[in-house]
Amino acid sequence: MQTCLILDDYQNAALGLADWARLSDRVAVSTIIDHIADRDALVSRIEQAEILVIMRERTPFPADLLARLPRLKLLVTSGMRNLAIDVAAARARGITVCGTESSPTPPTELTWALILGLARHLPFENRNLREGGPWQSTVGTDLAGATLGVLGLGKIGTRVAAIGRTFGMRVIAWSPNLDDARAAAAGVERAEAKEALLDASDVVTIHLVLGDRTRGLLGEAELHRMRPSAILVNTSRAPIVDQAALVRALEEGWIAGAGLDVFETEPLPADSPFRHLPNVLALPHVGYVTLNNYRTFFTQAVEDIEAWLAGAPIRLLS
């Protein structure tokens, strides 16, 4: 009997959203619902497992951690891309790494929840209503007629752009590889440069993959280019924006606000400014956390394990 552990199952949802009983004669499956940040404590909890199922980048698996897990043979991640896994190091140690499908719809919807929440001051007004505060104390921002700047026009960015058009927004987009034809196919204007997009946008939303060209893409200079009335939304990856510069931009009013679902350290430390800044609408990285997406993740994790046990692994990460 092999041991499978599901890590970082924060909602304690994994076992109820897939037919794990299909594995019961070969694999003993259990979950860990708390996040284990300490490396030694993590190794102590998982070192006896041959199979690990992980949720995106909640727990990274660099080479030095993999080296401390000699029993590990299969690592399954939600999604088909996980930069927090050293796949080459895993392969060198004979560890198979598989993924699952992931829908672009949930993060698209959450992006608009953040945009609308900021534009209409929803957290502030809701708090006043619940606590008996002033009845109406803010003036919302109109989206119709405003400019939406989309950084990254992939699966999610294209969907976000389409919704912006339905709100009557002018939509412009930029990414390092975006050309006129692809922008036209998505029904948006291509900005000549990221600086042009930042200059023109009332809402800037990030939908780029984190890599060498996008890490720190928005720093002090770029945030200063944004309008003081503009909002920035990041449901992609935190390091695309210089975090110290973003805190300054919010504290000093370079921009009006930020909607954030991703952070450099997760869970977010208790003393993080993003927990307390009044012009931040922050969520605990729930962009992909929906019932259908979780069903896909865990159902396909079961399939990945079955295929691996049969000697024909599927959905291999490269």
mmCIF file of C-alpha atoms in Angstrom:
data_model
loop_
_atom_site.group_PDB
_atom_site.id
_atom_site.type_symbol
_atom_site.label_atom_id
_atom_site.label_comp_id
_atom_site.label_asym_id
_atom_site.label_seq_id
_atom_site.Cartn_x
_atom_site.Cartn_y
_atom_site.Cartn_z
ATOM 1 C CA MET A 1 0.000 0.000 0.000
ATOM 2 C CA GLN A 2 1.405 3.350 -1.077
ATOM 3 C CA THR A 3 0.872 6.594 0.811
ATOM 4 C CA CYS A 4 -0.575 9.705 -0.848
ATOM 5 C CA LEU A 5 -0.772 13.067 0.897
ATOM 6 C CA ILE A 6 -2.742 16.042 -0.417
ATOM 7 C CA LEU A 7 -1.009 19.236 0.740
ATOM 8 C CA ASP A 8 -2.489 22.628 1.581
ATOM 9 C CA ASP A 9 -6.102 21.489 1.312
ATOM 10 C CA TYR A 10 -7.176 24.706 3.048
ATOM 11 C CA GLN A 11 -10.911 24.150 2.563
ATOM 12 C CA ASN A 12 -10.703 20.435 3.488
ATOM 13 C CA ALA A 13 -12.432 19.853 0.144
ATOM 14 C CA ALA A 14 -10.215 17.428 -1.770
ATOM 15 C CA LEU A 15 -11.568 14.122 -0.525
ATOM 16 C CA GLY A 16 -15.176 15.111 -1.185
ATOM 17 C CA LEU A 17 -14.683 16.312 -4.760
ATOM 18 C CA ALA A 18 -13.283 13.197 -6.446
ATOM 19 C CA ASP A 19 -13.673 9.430 -6.307
ATOM 20 C CA TRP A 20 -10.549 8.598 -4.320
ATOM 21 C CA ALA A 21 -12.100 5.224 -3.471
ATOM 22 C CA ARG A 22 -10.920 4.061 -6.893
ATOM 23 C CA LEU A 23 -7.429 3.962 -5.371
ATOM 24 C CA SER A 24 -8.323 2.433 -2.018
ATOM 25 C CA ASP A 25 -6.917 -1.041 -2.726
ATOM 26 C CA ARG A 26 -3.521 0.397 -3.680
ATOM 27 C CA VAL A 27 -3.131 3.848 -2.114
ATOM 28 C CA ALA A 28 -3.889 5.263 1.328
ATOM 29 C CA VAL A 29 -4.944 8.891 0.803
ATOM 30 C CA SER A 30 -5.081 11.642 3.429
ATOM 31 C CA THR A 31 -4.977 15.418 3.473
ATOM 32 C CA ILE A 32 -3.040 18.151 5.250
ATOM 33 C CA ILE A 33 -5.257 21.206 5.608
ATOM 34 C CA ASP A 34 -2.757 23.560 7.249
ATOM 35 C CA HIS A 35 0.157 25.219 5.465
ATOM 36 C CA ILE A 36 3.564 24.040 6.719
ATOM 37 C CA ALA A 37 6.052 26.832 6.083
ATOM 38 C CA ASP A 38 8.963 25.444 8.108
ATOM 39 C CA ARG A 39 11.068 23.190 5.868
ATOM 40 C CA ASP A 40 12.080 20.696 8.567
ATOM 41 C CA ALA A 41 8.508 20.380 9.806
ATOM 42 C CA LEU A 42 7.327 19.872 6.239
ATOM 43 C CA VAL A 43 9.823 17.080 5.596
ATOM 44 C CA SER A 44 8.811 15.407 8.839
ATOM 45 C CA ARG A 45 5.142 15.411 7.756
ATOM 46 C CA ILE A 46 5.587 14.202 4.174
ATOM 47 C CA GLU A 47 8.804 12.151 3.992
ATOM 48 C CA GLN A 48 6.999 8.788 4.156
ATOM 49 C CA ALA A 49 4.743 9.513 1.177
ATOM 50 C CA GLU A 50 5.362 8.029 -2.239
ATOM 51 C CA ILE A 51 2.751 10.307 -3.823
ATOM 52 C CA LEU A 52 2.077 13.993 -3.175
ATOM 53 C CA VAL A 53 -0.777 16.074 -4.576
ATOM 54 C CA ILE A 54 -0.141 19.800 -4.331
ATOM 55 C CA MET A 55 -2.172 22.920 -5.033
ATOM 56 C CA ARG A 56 -0.361 25.213 -7.449
ATOM 57 C CA GLU A 57 2.483 27.103 -5.767
ATOM 58 C CA ARG A 58 1.165 26.897 -2.202
ATOM 59 C CA THR A 59 4.178 24.772 -1.229
ATOM 60 C CA PRO A 60 7.269 25.068 -3.471
ATOM 61 C CA PHE A 61 9.293 21.972 -4.350
ATOM 62 C CA PRO A 62 12.832 23.126 -5.177
ATOM 63 C CA ALA A 63 15.709 20.703 -5.695
ATOM 64 C CA ASP A 64 16.911 20.817 -2.083
ATOM 65 C CA LEU A 65 13.493 19.784 -0.768
ATOM 66 C CA LEU A 66 13.132 16.993 -3.318
ATOM 67 C CA ALA A 67 16.539 15.681 -2.223
ATOM 68 C CA ARG A 68 15.144 15.182 1.286
ATOM 69 C CA LEU A 69 12.242 13.041 0.070
ATOM 70 C CA PRO A 70 13.833 9.748 -1.075
ATOM 71 C CA ARG A 71 10.503 7.870 -1.014
ATOM 72 C CA LEU A 72 8.716 10.336 -3.300
ATOM 73 C CA LYS A 73 7.887 8.852 -6.710
ATOM 74 C CA LEU A 74 4.939 10.902 -8.020
ATOM 75 C CA LEU A 75 4.186 14.616 -7.650
ATOM 76 C CA VAL A 76 0.817 15.823 -8.963
ATOM 77 C CA THR A 77 0.106 19.545 -9.196
ATOM 78 C CA SER A 78 -3.105 21.330 -10.046
ATOM 79 C CA GLY A 79 -2.672 23.068 -13.372
ATOM 80 C CA MET A 80 -0.220 22.278 -16.157
ATOM 81 C CA ARG A 81 2.316 24.920 -15.137
ATOM 82 C CA ASN A 82 3.962 25.218 -11.732
ATOM 83 C CA LEU A 83 7.151 27.262 -11.546
ATOM 84 C CA ALA A 84 7.511 26.348 -7.870
ATOM 85 C CA ILE A 85 8.505 22.788 -8.833
ATOM 86 C CA ASP A 86 12.033 22.065 -10.026
ATOM 87 C CA VAL A 87 10.847 19.606 -12.655
ATOM 88 C CA ALA A 88 14.360 18.880 -13.926
ATOM 89 C CA ALA A 89 15.565 18.011 -10.420
ATOM 90 C CA ALA A 90 12.519 15.812 -9.910
ATOM 91 C CA ARG A 91 13.141 13.993 -13.171
ATOM 92 C CA ALA A 92 16.793 13.467 -12.239
ATOM 93 C CA ARG A 93 15.656 11.784 -9.024
ATOM 94 C CA GLY A 94 13.193 9.553 -10.856
ATOM 95 C CA ILE A 95 10.135 11.484 -9.651
ATOM 96 C CA THR A 96 7.265 11.729 -12.130
ATOM 97 C CA VAL A 97 5.557 15.142 -12.220
ATOM 98 C CA CYS A 98 2.017 15.376 -13.573
ATOM 99 C CA GLY A 99 -0.560 18.137 -13.789
ATOM 100 C CA THR A 100 -4.254 18.715 -14.365
ATOM 101 C CA GLU A 101 -6.409 20.973 -16.468
ATOM 102 C CA SER A 102 -7.422 24.346 -15.032
ATOM 103 C CA SER A 103 -10.197 26.635 -16.219
ATOM 104 C CA PRO A 104 -9.459 30.292 -17.022
ATOM 105 C CA THR A 105 -13.020 31.244 -16.049
ATOM 106 C CA PRO A 106 -12.660 31.485 -12.234
ATOM 107 C CA PRO A 107 -9.705 33.918 -12.243
ATOM 108 C CA THR A 108 -11.444 35.955 -14.945
ATOM 109 C CA GLU A 109 -14.525 36.294 -12.759
ATOM 110 C CA LEU A 110 -12.483 37.145 -9.674
ATOM 111 C CA THR A 111 -10.590 39.835 -11.585
ATOM 112 C CA TRP A 112 -13.885 41.575 -12.264
ATOM 113 C CA ALA A 113 -14.990 41.129 -8.656
ATOM 114 C CA LEU A 114 -11.880 43.065 -7.623
ATOM 115 C CA ILE A 115 -12.342 45.743 -10.280
ATOM 116 C CA LEU A 116 -15.983 46.294 -9.370
ATOM 117 C CA GLY A 117 -15.268 46.150 -5.647
ATOM 118 C CA LEU A 118 -12.702 48.913 -5.954
ATOM 119 C CA ALA A 119 -14.604 51.031 -8.457
ATOM 120 C CA ARG A 120 -17.717 51.096 -6.271
ATOM 121 C CA HIS A 121 -15.970 51.014 -2.857
ATOM 122 C CA LEU A 122 -17.881 47.871 -1.918
ATOM 123 C CA PRO A 123 -15.834 46.745 1.118
ATOM 124 C CA PHE A 124 -16.019 50.228 2.674
ATOM 125 C CA GLU A 125 -19.726 50.681 2.042
ATOM 126 C CA ASN A 126 -20.520 47.166 3.237
ATOM 127 C CA ARG A 127 -18.561 47.719 6.435
ATOM 128 C CA ASN A 128 -20.420 50.973 7.104
ATOM 129 C CA LEU A 129 -23.757 49.260 6.564
ATOM 130 C CA ARG A 130 -22.907 46.351 8.879
ATOM 131 C CA GLU A 131 -21.473 48.581 11.600
ATOM 132 C CA GLY A 132 -24.114 51.292 11.519
ATOM 133 C CA GLY A 133 -21.863 53.836 9.848
ATOM 134 C CA PRO A 134 -22.859 56.574 7.392
ATOM 135 C CA TRP A 135 -25.542 55.715 4.853
ATOM 136 C CA GLN A 136 -23.677 56.341 1.567
ATOM 137 C CA SER A 137 -20.307 57.983 1.976
ATOM 138 C CA THR A 138 -18.460 57.336 -1.277
ATOM 139 C CA VAL A 139 -18.906 58.202 -4.947
ATOM 140 C CA GLY A 140 -18.279 55.323 -7.311
ATOM 141 C CA THR A 141 -16.193 55.344 -10.479
ATOM 142 C CA ASP A 142 -17.894 54.728 -13.826
ATOM 143 C CA LEU A 143 -16.458 51.931 -15.924
ATOM 144 C CA ALA A 144 -18.446 52.755 -19.053
ATOM 145 C CA GLY A 145 -16.303 55.101 -21.104
ATOM 146 C CA ALA A 146 -13.178 54.381 -19.042
ATOM 147 C CA THR A 147 -10.057 52.668 -20.377
ATOM 148 C CA LEU A 148 -9.116 49.142 -19.357
ATOM 149 C CA GLY A 149 -5.453 48.263 -19.794
ATOM 150 C CA VAL A 150 -4.772 44.517 -19.986
ATOM 151 C CA LEU A 151 -1.198 43.369 -19.461
ATOM 152 C CA GLY A 152 -1.130 39.920 -21.051
ATOM 153 C CA LEU A 153 -3.662 38.778 -23.629
ATOM 154 C CA GLY A 154 -3.674 35.031 -23.065
ATOM 155 C CA LYS A 155 -6.634 32.844 -22.085
ATOM 156 C CA ILE A 156 -7.506 34.901 -19.020
ATOM 157 C CA GLY A 157 -6.557 38.328 -20.346
ATOM 158 C CA THR A 158 -8.661 37.815 -23.477
ATOM 159 C CA ARG A 159 -11.708 36.938 -21.375
ATOM 160 C CA VAL A 160 -11.154 39.907 -19.068
ATOM 161 C CA ALA A 161 -10.916 42.168 -22.126
ATOM 162 C CA ALA A 162 -14.178 40.831 -23.563
ATOM 163 C CA ILE A 163 -16.018 41.634 -20.335
ATOM 164 C CA GLY A 164 -14.510 45.111 -20.334
ATOM 165 C CA ARG A 165 -16.007 45.721 -23.750
ATOM 166 C CA THR A 166 -19.449 44.666 -22.500
ATOM 167 C CA PHE A 167 -19.142 47.349 -19.819
ATOM 168 C CA GLY A 168 -18.586 49.882 -22.579
ATOM 169 C CA MET A 169 -14.906 50.346 -21.828
ATOM 170 C CA ARG A 170 -12.160 51.136 -24.267
ATOM 171 C CA VAL A 171 -9.789 48.168 -23.987
ATOM 172 C CA ILE A 172 -6.083 48.307 -24.765
ATOM 173 C CA ALA A 173 -3.538 45.547 -24.252
ATOM 174 C CA TRP A 174 0.204 44.987 -24.165
ATOM 175 C CA SER A 175 2.582 42.122 -23.587
ATOM 176 C CA PRO A 176 6.148 41.466 -24.752
ATOM 177 C CA ASN A 177 4.916 39.212 -27.591
ATOM 178 C CA LEU A 178 1.574 40.779 -28.497
ATOM 179 C CA ASP A 179 1.140 41.739 -32.151
ATOM 180 C CA ASP A 180 -1.550 43.712 -33.963
ATOM 181 C CA ALA A 181 -3.214 40.630 -35.425
ATOM 182 C CA ARG A 182 -3.723 38.944 -32.080
ATOM 183 C CA ALA A 183 -4.965 42.148 -30.492
ATOM 184 C CA ALA A 184 -7.431 42.676 -33.349
ATOM 185 C CA ALA A 185 -8.663 39.079 -33.035
ATOM 186 C CA ALA A 186 -9.460 39.807 -29.382
ATOM 187 C CA GLY A 187 -11.223 43.040 -30.319
ATOM 188 C CA VAL A 188 -8.764 45.302 -28.474
ATOM 189 C CA GLU A 189 -6.207 47.952 -29.333
ATOM 190 C CA ARG A 190 -2.538 47.087 -28.993
ATOM 191 C CA ALA A 191 -0.535 49.603 -26.958
ATOM 192 C CA GLU A 192 2.840 50.362 -28.485
ATOM 193 C CA ALA A 193 4.548 49.931 -25.115
ATOM 194 C CA LYS A 194 3.630 49.165 -21.528
ATOM 195 C CA GLU A 195 4.294 52.829 -20.714
ATOM 196 C CA ALA A 196 1.637 53.895 -23.215
ATOM 197 C CA LEU A 197 -0.838 51.490 -21.629
ATOM 198 C CA LEU A 198 -0.090 52.780 -18.126
ATOM 199 C CA ASP A 199 -0.438 56.386 -19.240
ATOM 200 C CA ALA A 200 -3.846 55.797 -20.812
ATOM 201 C CA SER A 201 -5.585 53.363 -18.462
ATOM 202 C CA ASP A 202 -8.095 53.918 -15.686
ATOM 203 C CA VAL A 203 -7.857 50.255 -14.715
ATOM 204 C CA VAL A 204 -4.719 48.152 -15.215
ATOM 205 C CA THR A 205 -5.082 44.394 -14.817
ATOM 206 C CA ILE A 206 -2.221 41.884 -14.965
ATOM 207 C CA HIS A 207 -2.495 38.505 -16.709
ATOM 208 C CA LEU A 208 1.097 37.579 -17.493
ATOM 209 C CA VAL A 209 3.138 34.487 -16.747
ATOM 210 C CA LEU A 210 5.953 35.130 -14.282
ATOM 211 C CA GLY A 211 9.357 34.818 -15.930
ATOM 212 C CA ASP A 212 12.642 36.611 -16.429
ATOM 213 C CA ARG A 213 11.035 39.233 -18.682
ATOM 214 C CA THR A 214 8.049 39.912 -16.439
ATOM 215 C CA ARG A 215 9.549 39.796 -12.950
ATOM 216 C CA GLY A 216 9.539 43.380 -11.657
ATOM 217 C CA LEU A 217 7.816 44.568 -14.826
ATOM 218 C CA LEU A 218 6.058 47.302 -12.857
ATOM 219 C CA GLY A 219 8.349 49.214 -10.543
ATOM 220 C CA GLU A 220 8.452 52.760 -9.195
ATOM 221 C CA ALA A 221 8.831 54.362 -12.603
ATOM 222 C CA GLU A 222 5.911 52.429 -14.065
ATOM 223 C CA LEU A 223 3.608 52.985 -11.083
ATOM 224 C CA HIS A 224 4.374 56.714 -11.211
ATOM 225 C CA ARG A 225 3.131 56.735 -14.806
ATOM 226 C CA MET A 226 -0.324 55.545 -13.768
ATOM 227 C CA ARG A 227 -3.051 58.089 -13.131
ATOM 228 C CA PRO A 228 -3.708 59.049 -9.494
ATOM 229 C CA SER A 229 -7.310 57.962 -10.098
ATOM 230 C CA ALA A 230 -6.331 54.590 -11.578
ATOM 231 C CA ILE A 231 -6.550 51.166 -9.960
ATOM 232 C CA LEU A 232 -4.219 48.190 -10.385
ATOM 233 C CA VAL A 233 -5.452 44.597 -10.225
ATOM 234 C CA ASN A 234 -3.136 41.599 -9.948
ATOM 235 C CA THR A 235 -4.547 38.076 -9.990
ATOM 236 C CA SER A 236 -1.494 36.692 -11.795
ATOM 237 C CA ARG A 237 1.750 36.584 -9.778
ATOM 238 C CA ALA A 238 2.931 39.065 -7.157
ATOM 239 C CA PRO A 239 6.580 39.472 -8.286
ATOM 240 C CA ILE A 240 5.442 40.963 -11.605
ATOM 241 C CA VAL A 241 5.009 44.128 -9.524
ATOM 242 C CA ASP A 242 7.761 45.454 -7.249
ATOM 243 C CA GLN A 243 6.007 44.989 -3.924
ATOM 244 C CA ALA A 244 7.844 47.702 -2.005
ATOM 245 C CA ALA A 245 7.121 50.168 -4.806
ATOM 246 C CA LEU A 246 3.455 49.153 -4.773
ATOM 247 C CA VAL A 247 3.176 49.810 -1.040
ATOM 248 C CA ARG A 248 4.667 53.285 -1.556
ATOM 249 C CA ALA A 249 2.331 53.950 -4.484
ATOM 250 C CA LEU A 250 -0.681 53.106 -2.324
ATOM 251 C CA GLU A 251 0.530 54.951 0.768
ATOM 252 C CA GLU A 252 1.506 58.087 -1.128
ATOM 253 C CA GLY A 253 -1.421 58.176 -3.557
ATOM 254 C CA TRP A 254 0.394 57.562 -6.810
ATOM 255 C CA ILE A 255 -2.599 55.355 -7.663
ATOM 256 C CA ALA A 256 -6.104 55.202 -6.202
ATOM 257 C CA GLY A 257 -6.091 51.575 -5.158
ATOM 258 C CA ALA A 258 -5.123 47.973 -5.812
ATOM 259 C CA GLY A 259 -7.005 44.683 -6.002
ATOM 260 C CA LEU A 260 -4.664 41.846 -5.039
ATOM 261 C CA ASP A 261 -5.131 38.079 -4.974
ATOM 262 C CA VAL A 262 -1.437 37.113 -5.072
ATOM 263 C CA PHE A 263 1.467 37.848 -2.734
ATOM 264 C CA GLU A 264 5.173 37.078 -2.583
ATOM 265 C CA THR A 265 4.722 35.232 0.718
ATOM 266 C CA GLU A 266 1.586 33.163 1.192
ATOM 267 C CA PRO A 267 -0.215 32.968 3.512
ATOM 268 C CA LEU A 268 0.231 36.727 3.801
ATOM 269 C CA PRO A 269 2.163 37.687 6.970
ATOM 270 C CA ALA A 270 0.074 39.295 9.693
ATOM 271 C CA ASP A 271 2.130 42.500 9.565
ATOM 272 C CA SER A 272 1.921 42.962 5.794
ATOM 273 C CA PRO A 273 0.816 46.481 4.786
ATOM 274 C CA PHE A 274 -1.545 44.889 2.275
ATOM 275 C CA ARG A 275 -3.693 43.702 5.191
ATOM 276 C CA HIS A 276 -4.207 47.239 6.471
ATOM 277 C CA LEU A 277 -3.984 49.790 3.641
ATOM 278 C CA PRO A 278 -7.455 51.313 3.202
ATOM 279 C CA ASN A 279 -7.147 51.501 -0.599
ATOM 280 C CA VAL A 280 -6.374 47.784 -1.011
ATOM 281 C CA LEU A 281 -8.955 45.084 -1.700
ATOM 282 C CA ALA A 282 -7.004 41.919 -0.892
ATOM 283 C CA LEU A 283 -8.050 38.275 -1.120
ATOM 284 C CA PRO A 284 -6.181 35.102 -0.038
ATOM 285 C CA HIS A 285 -5.295 33.796 -3.529
ATOM 286 C CA VAL A 286 -8.739 32.409 -4.323
ATOM 287 C CA GLY A 287 -8.787 33.220 -8.045
ATOM 288 C CA TYR A 288 -8.903 29.576 -9.100
ATOM 289 C CA VAL A 289 -10.803 28.297 -6.053
ATOM 290 C CA THR A 290 -14.243 27.312 -7.344
ATOM 291 C CA LEU A 291 -16.263 24.134 -7.116
ATOM 292 C CA ASN A 292 -15.913 23.122 -10.759
ATOM 293 C CA ASN A 293 -12.215 23.904 -10.885
ATOM 294 C CA TYR A 294 -11.567 21.909 -7.716
ATOM 295 C CA ARG A 295 -13.562 18.986 -9.113
ATOM 296 C CA THR A 296 -11.346 19.072 -12.191
ATOM 297 C CA PHE A 297 -8.151 19.290 -10.133
ATOM 298 C CA PHE A 298 -8.887 16.389 -7.838
ATOM 299 C CA THR A 299 -10.669 14.142 -10.349
ATOM 300 C CA GLN A 300 -7.728 14.433 -12.704
ATOM 301 C CA ALA A 301 -5.288 13.940 -9.814
ATOM 302 C CA VAL A 302 -6.957 10.559 -9.244
ATOM 303 C CA GLU A 303 -6.620 9.835 -12.965
ATOM 304 C CA ASP A 304 -2.945 10.838 -12.887
ATOM 305 C CA ILE A 305 -2.269 8.491 -9.986
ATOM 306 C CA GLU A 306 -4.120 5.613 -11.662
ATOM 307 C CA ALA A 307 -2.196 6.107 -14.891
ATOM 308 C CA TRP A 308 1.111 6.243 -13.027
ATOM 309 C CA LEU A 309 0.283 3.061 -11.099
ATOM 310 C CA ALA A 310 -0.451 1.402 -14.471
ATOM 311 C CA GLY A 311 2.976 2.441 -15.755
ATOM 312 C CA ALA A 312 1.640 4.930 -18.310
ATOM 313 C CA PRO A 313 1.685 8.387 -16.690
ATOM 314 C CA ILE A 314 -0.387 11.163 -18.269
ATOM 315 C CA ARG A 315 -0.309 14.965 -18.282
ATOM 316 C CA LEU A 316 3.440 15.056 -17.711
ATOM 317 C CA LEU A 317 4.994 18.437 -16.929
ATOM 318 C CA SER A 318 8.025 19.312 -19.002
#
